[in-house]
XYZ file of C-alpha atoms in Angstrom:
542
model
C -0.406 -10.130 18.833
C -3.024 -12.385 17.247
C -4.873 -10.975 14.072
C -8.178 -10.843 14.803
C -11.734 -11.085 12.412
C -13.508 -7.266 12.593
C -16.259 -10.001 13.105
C -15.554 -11.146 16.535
C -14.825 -7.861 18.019
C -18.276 -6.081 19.738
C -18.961 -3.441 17.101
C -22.544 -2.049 16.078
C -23.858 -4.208 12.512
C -23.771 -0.984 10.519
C -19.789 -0.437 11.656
C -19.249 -4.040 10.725
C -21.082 -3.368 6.969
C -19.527 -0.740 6.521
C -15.866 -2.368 6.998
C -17.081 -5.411 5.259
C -17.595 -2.792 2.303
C -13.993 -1.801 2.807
C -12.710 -4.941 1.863
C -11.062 -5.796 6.005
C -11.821 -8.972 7.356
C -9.077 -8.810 9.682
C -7.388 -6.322 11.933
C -3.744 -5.633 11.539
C -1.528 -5.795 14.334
C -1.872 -1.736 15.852
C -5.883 -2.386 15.326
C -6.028 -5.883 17.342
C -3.834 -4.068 19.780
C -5.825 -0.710 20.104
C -9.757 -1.208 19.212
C -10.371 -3.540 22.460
C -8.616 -0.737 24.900
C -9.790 2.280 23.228
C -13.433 1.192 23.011
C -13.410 0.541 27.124
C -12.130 4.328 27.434
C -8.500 3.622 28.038
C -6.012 6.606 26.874
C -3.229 4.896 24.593
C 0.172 5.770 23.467
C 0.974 3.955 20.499
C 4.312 3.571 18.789
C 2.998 2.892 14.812
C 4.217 3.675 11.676
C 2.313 5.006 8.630
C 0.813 1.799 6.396
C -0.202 -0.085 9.731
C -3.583 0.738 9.912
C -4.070 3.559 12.810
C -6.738 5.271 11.073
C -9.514 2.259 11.675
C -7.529 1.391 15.113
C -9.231 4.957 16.540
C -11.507 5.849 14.203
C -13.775 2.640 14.728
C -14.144 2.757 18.364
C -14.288 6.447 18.022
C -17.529 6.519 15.677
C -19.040 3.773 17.952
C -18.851 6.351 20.978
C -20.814 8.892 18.815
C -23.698 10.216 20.862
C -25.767 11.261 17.416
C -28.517 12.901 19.394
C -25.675 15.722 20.056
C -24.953 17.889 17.384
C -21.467 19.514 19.164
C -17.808 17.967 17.934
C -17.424 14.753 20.246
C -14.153 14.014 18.254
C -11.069 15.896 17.435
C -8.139 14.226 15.323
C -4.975 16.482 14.798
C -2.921 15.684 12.071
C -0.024 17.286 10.581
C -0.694 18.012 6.922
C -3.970 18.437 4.742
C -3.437 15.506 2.782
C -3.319 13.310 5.750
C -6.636 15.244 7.153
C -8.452 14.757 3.727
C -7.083 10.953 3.817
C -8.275 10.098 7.522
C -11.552 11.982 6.669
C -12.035 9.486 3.517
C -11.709 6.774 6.157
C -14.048 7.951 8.484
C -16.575 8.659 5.869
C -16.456 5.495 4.540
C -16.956 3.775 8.305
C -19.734 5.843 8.739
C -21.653 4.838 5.463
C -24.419 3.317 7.247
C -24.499 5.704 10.401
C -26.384 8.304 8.368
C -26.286 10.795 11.316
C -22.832 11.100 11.912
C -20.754 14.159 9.985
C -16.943 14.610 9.118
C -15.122 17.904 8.557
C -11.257 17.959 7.673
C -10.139 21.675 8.290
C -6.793 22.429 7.428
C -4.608 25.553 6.064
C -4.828 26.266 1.931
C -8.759 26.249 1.918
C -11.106 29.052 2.383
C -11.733 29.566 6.137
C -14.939 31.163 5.539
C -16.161 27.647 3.531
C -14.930 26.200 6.713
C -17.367 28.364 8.938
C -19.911 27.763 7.375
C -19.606 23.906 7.090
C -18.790 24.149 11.245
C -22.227 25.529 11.588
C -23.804 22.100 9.866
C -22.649 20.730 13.088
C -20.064 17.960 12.149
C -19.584 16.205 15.229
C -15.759 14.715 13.922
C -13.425 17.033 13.568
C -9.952 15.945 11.379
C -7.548 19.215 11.464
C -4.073 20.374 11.178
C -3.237 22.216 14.159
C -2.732 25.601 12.538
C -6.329 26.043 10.943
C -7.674 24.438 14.308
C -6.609 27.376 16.437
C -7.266 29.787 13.605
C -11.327 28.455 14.325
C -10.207 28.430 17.801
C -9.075 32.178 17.872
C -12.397 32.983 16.085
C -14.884 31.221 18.287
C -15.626 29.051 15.444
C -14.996 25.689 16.923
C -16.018 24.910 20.384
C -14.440 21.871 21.987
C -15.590 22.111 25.405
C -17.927 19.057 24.179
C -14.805 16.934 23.340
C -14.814 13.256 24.261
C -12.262 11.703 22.092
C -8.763 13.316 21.188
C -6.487 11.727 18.913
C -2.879 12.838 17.836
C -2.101 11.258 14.736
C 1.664 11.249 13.199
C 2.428 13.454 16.594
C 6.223 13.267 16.515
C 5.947 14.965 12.573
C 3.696 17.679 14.418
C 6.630 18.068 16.540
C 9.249 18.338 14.102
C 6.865 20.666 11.989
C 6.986 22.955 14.629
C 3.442 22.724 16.266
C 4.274 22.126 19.519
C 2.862 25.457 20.786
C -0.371 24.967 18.931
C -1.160 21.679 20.317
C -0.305 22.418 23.920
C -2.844 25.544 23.594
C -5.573 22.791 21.892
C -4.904 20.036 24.683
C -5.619 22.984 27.369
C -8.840 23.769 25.832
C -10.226 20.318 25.699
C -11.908 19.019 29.226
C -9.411 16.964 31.006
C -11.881 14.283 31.239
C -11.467 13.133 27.276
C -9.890 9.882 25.858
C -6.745 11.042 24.572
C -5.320 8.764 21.728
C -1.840 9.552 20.710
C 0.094 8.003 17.535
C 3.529 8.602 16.732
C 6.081 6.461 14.672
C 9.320 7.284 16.929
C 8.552 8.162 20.552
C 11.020 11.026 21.359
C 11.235 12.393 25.020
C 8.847 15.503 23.435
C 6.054 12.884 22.864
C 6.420 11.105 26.100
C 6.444 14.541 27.892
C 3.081 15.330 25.728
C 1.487 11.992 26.912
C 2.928 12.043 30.607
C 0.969 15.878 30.978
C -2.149 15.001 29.075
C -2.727 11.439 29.860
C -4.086 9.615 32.394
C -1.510 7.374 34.646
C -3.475 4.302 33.563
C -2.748 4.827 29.415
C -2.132 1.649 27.546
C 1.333 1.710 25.714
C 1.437 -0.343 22.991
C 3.692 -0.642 19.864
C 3.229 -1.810 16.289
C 6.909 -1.327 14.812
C 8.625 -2.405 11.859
C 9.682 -5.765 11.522
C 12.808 -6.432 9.602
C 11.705 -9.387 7.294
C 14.722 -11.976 7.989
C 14.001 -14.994 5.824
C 17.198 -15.041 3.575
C 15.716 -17.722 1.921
C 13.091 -15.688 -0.216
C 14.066 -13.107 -3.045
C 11.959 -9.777 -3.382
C 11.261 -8.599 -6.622
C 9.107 -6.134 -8.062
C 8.262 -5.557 -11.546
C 6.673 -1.306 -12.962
C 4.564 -2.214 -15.532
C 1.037 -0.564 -16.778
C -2.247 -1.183 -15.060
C -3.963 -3.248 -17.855
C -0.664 -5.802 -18.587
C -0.557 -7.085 -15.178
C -1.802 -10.006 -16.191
C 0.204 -10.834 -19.022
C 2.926 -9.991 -17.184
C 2.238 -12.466 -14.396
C 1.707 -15.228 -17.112
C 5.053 -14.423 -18.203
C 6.499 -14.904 -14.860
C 4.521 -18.244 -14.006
C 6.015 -19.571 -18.072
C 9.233 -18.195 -17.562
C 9.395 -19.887 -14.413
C 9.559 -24.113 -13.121
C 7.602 -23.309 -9.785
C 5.746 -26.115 -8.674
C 3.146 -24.554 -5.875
C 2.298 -20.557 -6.406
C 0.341 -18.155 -4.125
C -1.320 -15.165 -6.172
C -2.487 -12.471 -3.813
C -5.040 -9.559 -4.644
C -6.642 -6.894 -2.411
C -10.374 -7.283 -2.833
C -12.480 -10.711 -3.601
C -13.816 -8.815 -6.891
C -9.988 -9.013 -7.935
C -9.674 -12.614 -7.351
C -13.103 -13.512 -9.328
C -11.766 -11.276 -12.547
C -8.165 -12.668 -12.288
C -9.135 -16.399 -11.900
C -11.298 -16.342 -14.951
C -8.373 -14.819 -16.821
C -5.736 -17.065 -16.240
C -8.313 -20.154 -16.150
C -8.759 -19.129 -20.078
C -5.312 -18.802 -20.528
C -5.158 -22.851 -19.765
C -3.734 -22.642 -16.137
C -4.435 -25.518 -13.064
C -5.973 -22.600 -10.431
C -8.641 -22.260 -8.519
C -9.618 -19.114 -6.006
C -10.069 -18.507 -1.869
C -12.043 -15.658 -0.737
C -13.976 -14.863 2.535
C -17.646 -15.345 0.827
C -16.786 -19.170 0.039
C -18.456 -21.805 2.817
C -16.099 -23.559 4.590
C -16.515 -26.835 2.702
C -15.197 -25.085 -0.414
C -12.663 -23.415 1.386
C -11.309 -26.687 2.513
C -11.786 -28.496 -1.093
C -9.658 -26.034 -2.734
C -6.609 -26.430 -0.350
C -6.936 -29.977 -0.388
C -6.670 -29.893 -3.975
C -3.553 -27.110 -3.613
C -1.904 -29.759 -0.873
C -1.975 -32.447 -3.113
C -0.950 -30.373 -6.292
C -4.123 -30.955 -7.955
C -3.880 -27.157 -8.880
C -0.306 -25.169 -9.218
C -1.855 -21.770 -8.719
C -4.166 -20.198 -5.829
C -5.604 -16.978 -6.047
C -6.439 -15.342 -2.500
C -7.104 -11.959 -0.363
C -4.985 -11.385 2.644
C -8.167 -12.720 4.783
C -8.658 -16.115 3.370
C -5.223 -16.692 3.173
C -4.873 -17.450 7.100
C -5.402 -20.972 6.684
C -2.862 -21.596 4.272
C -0.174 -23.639 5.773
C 1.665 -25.128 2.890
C 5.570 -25.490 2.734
C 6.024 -26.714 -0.308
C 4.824 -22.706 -2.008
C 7.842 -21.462 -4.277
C 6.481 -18.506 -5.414
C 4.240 -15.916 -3.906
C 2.766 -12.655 -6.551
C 1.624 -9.735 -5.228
C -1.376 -8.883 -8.055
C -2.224 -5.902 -6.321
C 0.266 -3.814 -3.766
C -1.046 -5.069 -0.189
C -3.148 -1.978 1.722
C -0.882 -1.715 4.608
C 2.408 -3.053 4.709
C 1.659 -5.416 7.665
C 0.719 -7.248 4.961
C 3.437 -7.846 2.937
C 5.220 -9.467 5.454
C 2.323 -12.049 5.886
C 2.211 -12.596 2.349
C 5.656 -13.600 1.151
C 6.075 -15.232 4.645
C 3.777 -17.955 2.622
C 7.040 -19.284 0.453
C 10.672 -19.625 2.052
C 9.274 -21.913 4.687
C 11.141 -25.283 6.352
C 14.600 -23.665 5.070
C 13.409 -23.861 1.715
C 14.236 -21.292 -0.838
C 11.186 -18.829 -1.880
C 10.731 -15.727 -4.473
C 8.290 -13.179 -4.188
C 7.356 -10.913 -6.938
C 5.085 -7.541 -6.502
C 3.603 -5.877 -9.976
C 2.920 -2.130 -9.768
C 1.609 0.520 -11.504
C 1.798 4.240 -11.261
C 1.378 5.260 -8.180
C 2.271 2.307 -6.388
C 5.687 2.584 -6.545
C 5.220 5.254 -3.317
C 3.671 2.336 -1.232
C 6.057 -0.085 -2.808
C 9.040 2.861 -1.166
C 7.008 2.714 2.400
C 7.285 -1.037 2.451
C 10.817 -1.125 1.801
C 11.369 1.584 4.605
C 9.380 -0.478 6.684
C 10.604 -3.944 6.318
C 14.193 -2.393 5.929
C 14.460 -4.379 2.896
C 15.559 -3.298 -0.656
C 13.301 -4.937 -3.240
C 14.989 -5.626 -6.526
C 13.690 -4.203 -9.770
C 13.500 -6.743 -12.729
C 12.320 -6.837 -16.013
C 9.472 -8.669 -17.634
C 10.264 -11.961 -19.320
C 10.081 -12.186 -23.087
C 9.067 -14.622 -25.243
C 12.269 -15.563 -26.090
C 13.113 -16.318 -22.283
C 10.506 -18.009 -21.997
C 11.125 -20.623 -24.490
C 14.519 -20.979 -23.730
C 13.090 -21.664 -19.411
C 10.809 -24.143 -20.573
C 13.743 -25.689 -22.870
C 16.310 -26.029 -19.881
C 13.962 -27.294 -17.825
C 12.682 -30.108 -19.683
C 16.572 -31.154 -20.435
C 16.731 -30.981 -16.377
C 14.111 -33.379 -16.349
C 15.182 -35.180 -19.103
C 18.723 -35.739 -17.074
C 16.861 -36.386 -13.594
C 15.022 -39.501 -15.882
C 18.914 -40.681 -17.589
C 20.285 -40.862 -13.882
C 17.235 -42.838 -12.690
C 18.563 -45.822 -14.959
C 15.044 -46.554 -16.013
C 14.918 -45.795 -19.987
C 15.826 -48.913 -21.240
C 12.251 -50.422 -21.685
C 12.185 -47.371 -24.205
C 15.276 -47.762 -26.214
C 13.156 -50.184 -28.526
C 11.063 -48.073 -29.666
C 13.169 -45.577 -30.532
C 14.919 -48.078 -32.517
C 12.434 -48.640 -34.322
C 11.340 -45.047 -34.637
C 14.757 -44.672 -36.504
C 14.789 -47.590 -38.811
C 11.488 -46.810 -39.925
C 11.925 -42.599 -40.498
C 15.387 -43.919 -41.679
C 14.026 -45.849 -44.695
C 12.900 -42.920 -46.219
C 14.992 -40.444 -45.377
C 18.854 -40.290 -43.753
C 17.153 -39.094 -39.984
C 19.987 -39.131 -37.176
C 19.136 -39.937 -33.518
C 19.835 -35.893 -33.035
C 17.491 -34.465 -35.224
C 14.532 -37.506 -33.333
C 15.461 -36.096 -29.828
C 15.172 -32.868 -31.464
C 11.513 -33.558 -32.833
C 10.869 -34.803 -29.426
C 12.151 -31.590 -27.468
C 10.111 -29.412 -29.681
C 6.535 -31.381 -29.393
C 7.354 -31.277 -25.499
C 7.881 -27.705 -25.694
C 4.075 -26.931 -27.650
C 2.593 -29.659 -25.372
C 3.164 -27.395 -22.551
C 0.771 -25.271 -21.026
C 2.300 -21.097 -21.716
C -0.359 -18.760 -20.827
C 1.692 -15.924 -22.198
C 0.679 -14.356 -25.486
C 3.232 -13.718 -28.138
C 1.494 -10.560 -29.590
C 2.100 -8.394 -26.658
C 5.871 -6.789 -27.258
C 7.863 -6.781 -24.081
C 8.593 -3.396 -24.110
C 4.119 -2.828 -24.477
C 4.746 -4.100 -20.798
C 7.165 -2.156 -18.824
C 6.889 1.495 -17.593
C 10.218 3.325 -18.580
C 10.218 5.390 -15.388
C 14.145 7.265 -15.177
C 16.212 6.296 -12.054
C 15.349 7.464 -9.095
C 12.346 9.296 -7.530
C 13.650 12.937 -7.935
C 14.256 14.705 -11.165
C 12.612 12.602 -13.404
C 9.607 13.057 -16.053
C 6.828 12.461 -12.851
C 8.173 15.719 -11.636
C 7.685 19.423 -11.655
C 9.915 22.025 -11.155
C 8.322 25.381 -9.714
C 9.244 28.745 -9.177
C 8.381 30.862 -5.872
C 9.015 34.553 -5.382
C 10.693 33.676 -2.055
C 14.780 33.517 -1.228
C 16.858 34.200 1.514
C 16.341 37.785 1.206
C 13.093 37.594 2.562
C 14.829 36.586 5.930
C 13.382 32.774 4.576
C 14.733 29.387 5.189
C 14.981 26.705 3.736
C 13.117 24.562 6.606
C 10.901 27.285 6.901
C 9.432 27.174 3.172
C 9.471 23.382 3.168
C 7.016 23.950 5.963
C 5.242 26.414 3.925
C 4.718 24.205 1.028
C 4.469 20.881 3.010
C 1.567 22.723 5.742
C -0.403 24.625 2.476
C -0.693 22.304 0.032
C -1.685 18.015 -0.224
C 2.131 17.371 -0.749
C 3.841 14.800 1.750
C 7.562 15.862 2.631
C 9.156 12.324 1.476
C 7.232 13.324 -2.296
C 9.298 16.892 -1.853
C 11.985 16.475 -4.829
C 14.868 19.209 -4.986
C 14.577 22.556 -3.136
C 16.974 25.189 -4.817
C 16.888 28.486 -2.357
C 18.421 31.611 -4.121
C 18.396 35.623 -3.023
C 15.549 36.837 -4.923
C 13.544 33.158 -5.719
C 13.772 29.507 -5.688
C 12.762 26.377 -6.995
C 11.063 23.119 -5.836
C 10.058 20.116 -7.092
C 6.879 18.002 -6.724
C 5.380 14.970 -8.777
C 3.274 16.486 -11.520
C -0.462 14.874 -10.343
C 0.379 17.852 -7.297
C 1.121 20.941 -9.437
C -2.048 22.069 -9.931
C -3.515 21.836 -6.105
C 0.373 23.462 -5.123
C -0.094 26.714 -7.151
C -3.956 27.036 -6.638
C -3.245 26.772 -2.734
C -0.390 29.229 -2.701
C -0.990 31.949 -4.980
C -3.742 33.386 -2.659
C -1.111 33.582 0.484
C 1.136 35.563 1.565
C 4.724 35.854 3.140
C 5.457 38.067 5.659
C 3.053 40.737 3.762
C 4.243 39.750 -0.042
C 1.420 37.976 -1.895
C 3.623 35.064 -3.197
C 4.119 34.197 -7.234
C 4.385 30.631 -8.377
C 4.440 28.981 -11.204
C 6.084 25.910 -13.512
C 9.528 26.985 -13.842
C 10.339 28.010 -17.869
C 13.601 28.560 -19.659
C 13.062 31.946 -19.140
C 13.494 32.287 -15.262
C 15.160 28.398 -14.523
C-alpha cells in the first residue's frame, strides 16, 4: 500500500493542525489502509501489530464523526490494560487540540471509580476503557452507550487471552447494532474471527498491516546505549571512525534536524538538512548537491526522506528511535541498495531500548550491540584508510611525475640532518592524518559515552523486586496474579521480569520507573476478601 500525505486525505483543517503538531506528514501502512474505509462507515478487521500506528488509523476518522452538539459517548475504545487506555487517550487528546469541544475519558481498573463518576457526568463523548471498569460503570448505570456510533477493539486477541471474553460479549450486546465496529488484533485467532463474524457487518473491510521480515543481507544493524546528551558525539565518532562516502542521518521531528545540523556543521562536517517546511526548490538543491557528493552527510525526518533515491548511501543513523517501527524498515532500506553492502546504526537512550526490543520482534531481526569508537580507533581508521588510498594511487602507476620532488625533499632535509625516506612518508602520513576533517572531541572519555546496562532485560539494576501477600494458598495462580498485576497497574506483560509464587507470598519484578504507580494501585485492593500487602522486597522477607 502506498504511503500517503495526512495532507491529501479529506480531513477537517483543525484535524490536519493538530497532526501537523504531532510531527506526521505521512500515514503508515495500517493508517493509508484504514482512514479512507473507516471514515465512509465501513466496519474493519485489521490484522496490526503494536508500533504500526492503529491509534491515528481509528482515532482520526473517529474524532471527525464527532457530532459536538451531543454531549452522550459517540465513541467507545476497549483496550486491554490501563497503560494502553492512558496511552490511546494521550493520542486522542492531542488530535483533538484544536476541536475544543470534544472530551476524552480513559476509565480503567486501579483508579478511584467514584473520580470516574464524576468525570462521566462532564459528559466526555470518547470513551477509552479496559473492559473490566467498563462494565463496572455499566453495572452501575454510570455509562450509557445506547448513543454509541463508533466501537473499536484495540489489541483484541490480548483481551482474549486476558480473559475478557465474557465482558466484551456483554459490552458488544449493549451497544446498538447499527455502530461502526473497528476491531484490531495482532494475530487473528478463530476467537477473533468468531467476535467479528457476530458483531460485524458482512460488508467489513479486512485488511492487514503485518510484520515484514527485513531481508536485505546486504546491510548490518547495529545499535549503540549511550546517554541522551552524547548522542552526538557519539555519532561523530561513528562518521570518524568510519570511510563512508554518502550517509543518511535520520531524526523524528524537523526541530531535531535544525539543532543537529548546526552541531555537526560546527564540528567541520560537509551536511546540509531536508525537512517538510523547506520549498521545493531547496528540497531539490540539497539532493542535487547529496547526488553529486557535494555534501557526505544529510540530515532528514521520515517525511522528507521519500524522495531520496540514492544508491550510492553506505551508512544510514538512526538519531532518534523511529515512532513506529514501519519506519525503520523505510529508513535503513535507504543503504544496501543495487546489491551493494549497507550498515545501519540506531543510538538509544533509556527507555528506548523497549522500542528498540519491539522492532526487533517485528522485523524478526536481531540488532547487534556495539560499542562506541574511541579515539584511539579512530586514529588508527583514518590511518588504514589513507594507506588504502595510498595503495589504490601505487597500483594506478601514476606517481612518477612525483618521485622528483621527493628527491629533492630528501637531499635537501638530508643536508642537515641524516632523514631516511621512512621517517618523510612518515611526516607525510601524519600531516594527512591532522588535515582531515574528525568531528570527534578528544575530551569526552569513551566510557562518559556508554550506558553500562547488565545483560539482559530481567534482573538487572532497572528492576524491582516486590513482595505480595499472595501464594498458592490463597487458591492463586500464577496466570491469575499476572493478570492481577498486569489489569491494576500501568505495567505491560512483556516489561513483567521474574514471578516467584510461594505458599504464603511471592515475588515479582518490574522496571523501577513502575514501582511506585504498582504499590499505590494495589495496596487499596483486595483478593478474594484479604486487603493485599506489597512492598520492595528487603533482606528481611527475600
Amino acid at each position: 500500500m502506498e504511503i500517503k500525505l495526512f495532507e491529501q486525505l479529506e480531513l477537517s483543517t483543525d484535524l490536519k493542525k493538530a497532526i501537523i503538531d504531532m510531527g506526521f506528514e505521512k500515514t503508515t501502512p495500517i493508517q493509508g489502509m484504514a482512514i479512507p474505509h473507516v471514515l465512509e462507515g465501513k466496519d474493519i478487521i485489521a490484522q496490526a501489530p503494536t508500533g504500526t500506528g492503529k491509534t491515528c488509523a481509528f482515532g482520526i476518522p473517529a474524532i471527525e464523526k464527532i457530532d459536538i452538539a451531543s454531549q452522550m459517548p459517540q465513541v467507545l475504545v476497549l483496550c486491554p490494560t490501563r497503560e494502553l487506555a492512558l496511552q490511546i487517550s494521550r493520542e486522542l487528546k492531542k488530535l483533538c487540540k484544536y476541536k475544543r469541544n470534544i472530551n476524552i475519558l480513559p476509565i480503567y481498573g486501579g483508579e478511584s471509580i467514584e473520580r470516574q463518576i464524576t468525570a462521566l457526568k462532564r459528559k466526555p463523548q470518547i470513551i477509552v476503557g479496559t473492559p473490566g471498569r467498563v462494565m463496572d460503570h455499566i453495572r452501575r448505570k454510570t455509562l450509557k452507550l445506547q448513543e454509541i456510533k463508533t466501537l473499536v477493539l484495540d489489541e483484541a486477541d490480548e483481551m482474549l487471552n486476558m480473559g475478557f471474553r465474557e465482558d466484551i460479549d456483554i459490552i458488544l450486546e449493549t451497544i446498538p447494532q447499527d455502530k461502526q465496529f473497528i476491531l484490531f488484533s495482532a494475530t487473528l485467532p478463530k476467537a477473533i474471527l468468531d467476535i467479528a463474524n457476530k458483531y460485524q457487518k458482512e460488508s467489513a473491510v479486512r485488511i492487514s498491516a503485518t510484520p515484514k521480515t527485513i531481508t536485505v543481507p546486504t546491510i548490518e544493524q547495529f545499535y549503540l546505549d549511550v546517554y541522551e546528551d552524547k548522542k552526538t558525539e557519539v555519532l561523530s565518532r561513528l562518521i570518524d571512525a568510519n570511510h563512508f562516502k554518502l550517509m543518511l542521518i535520520f531524526c523524528n521531528t524537523k526541530r531535531k534536524v535544525d539543532d543537529l545540523y548546526k552541531e555537526l556543521l560546527l564540528r567541520g562536517y560537509r551536511i546540509d538538512a531536508l525537512h517538510g517546511d523547506m520549498k521545493q526548490m531547496q528540497r531539490d538543491s540539497v539532493m542535487n548537491k547529496f547526488r553529486k557528493g557535494l555534501v557526505d552527510i544529510l540530515i532528514a525526518t521520515d517525511v522528507a526522506a521519500r524522495g531520496i533515491d540514492v544508491d550510492d548511501v553506505e551508512a544510514v543513523f538512526n538519531y532518534d528511535i523511529p515512532s513506529e517501527q514501519e519506519y525503520y524498515v523505510h529508513r535503513i532500506g535507504r543503504t544496501g541498495r543495487a546489491n551493494r553492502k549497507g550498515v545501519a546504526y540506531s543510538l538509544i537512550s533509556g527507555k528506548e531500548i523497549y522500542k528498540l526490543r519491539e522492532i526487533e520482534r517485528y522485523t524478526k531481526t536481531k540488532i547487534q550491540k556495539i560499542s562506541p569508537p574511541s579515539m584511539e580507533d579512530i586514529k588508527e581508521n583514518k590511518i588504514k584508510s589513507i594507506i588504502d588510498e595510498i595503495k589504490v594511487e601505487i597500483s594506478k602507476e601514476n606517481t612518477s611525475k612525483y618521485l622528483g620532488y621527493v628527491d629533492n625533499l630528501i637531499n635537501e632535509i638530508s643536508a642537515d640532518k641524516n632523514i631516511t625516506s621512512y621517517e618523510i612518508t612518515a611526516a607525510f602520513l601524519s600531516k594527512s592524518i591532522n588535515n582531515l576533517t574528525i568531528g570527534s572531541s578528544s575530551k569526552v572519555r569513551s566510557d562518559e559515552l556508554e550506558v553500562n546496562r547488565d545483560k539482559g532485560m530481567i534482573n538487572d539494576k532497572r528492576y524491582a523486586r516486590l513482595f505480595i501477600n499472595l501464594g498458592s494458598k490463597d487458591k492463586l495462580q500464577t496466570a491469575q496474579l499476572l493478570k492481577l498485576i498486569i489489569n491494576n497497574t500501568s505495567v505491560k506483560q512483556k516489561e513483567m521480569g521474574k514471578l516467584d509464587m510461594l505458599e504464603k507470598f511471592s515475588f515479582f519484578e518490574v522496571p523501577k520507573y513502575h514501582v511506585e504507580d504498582v504499590i499505590e494501585s494495589l495496596k487499596t485492593k483486595k483478593f478474594k476478601g484479604r486487603k493485599i500487602n506489597i512492598e520492595v522486597a528487603n533482606k528481611k522477607n527475600r
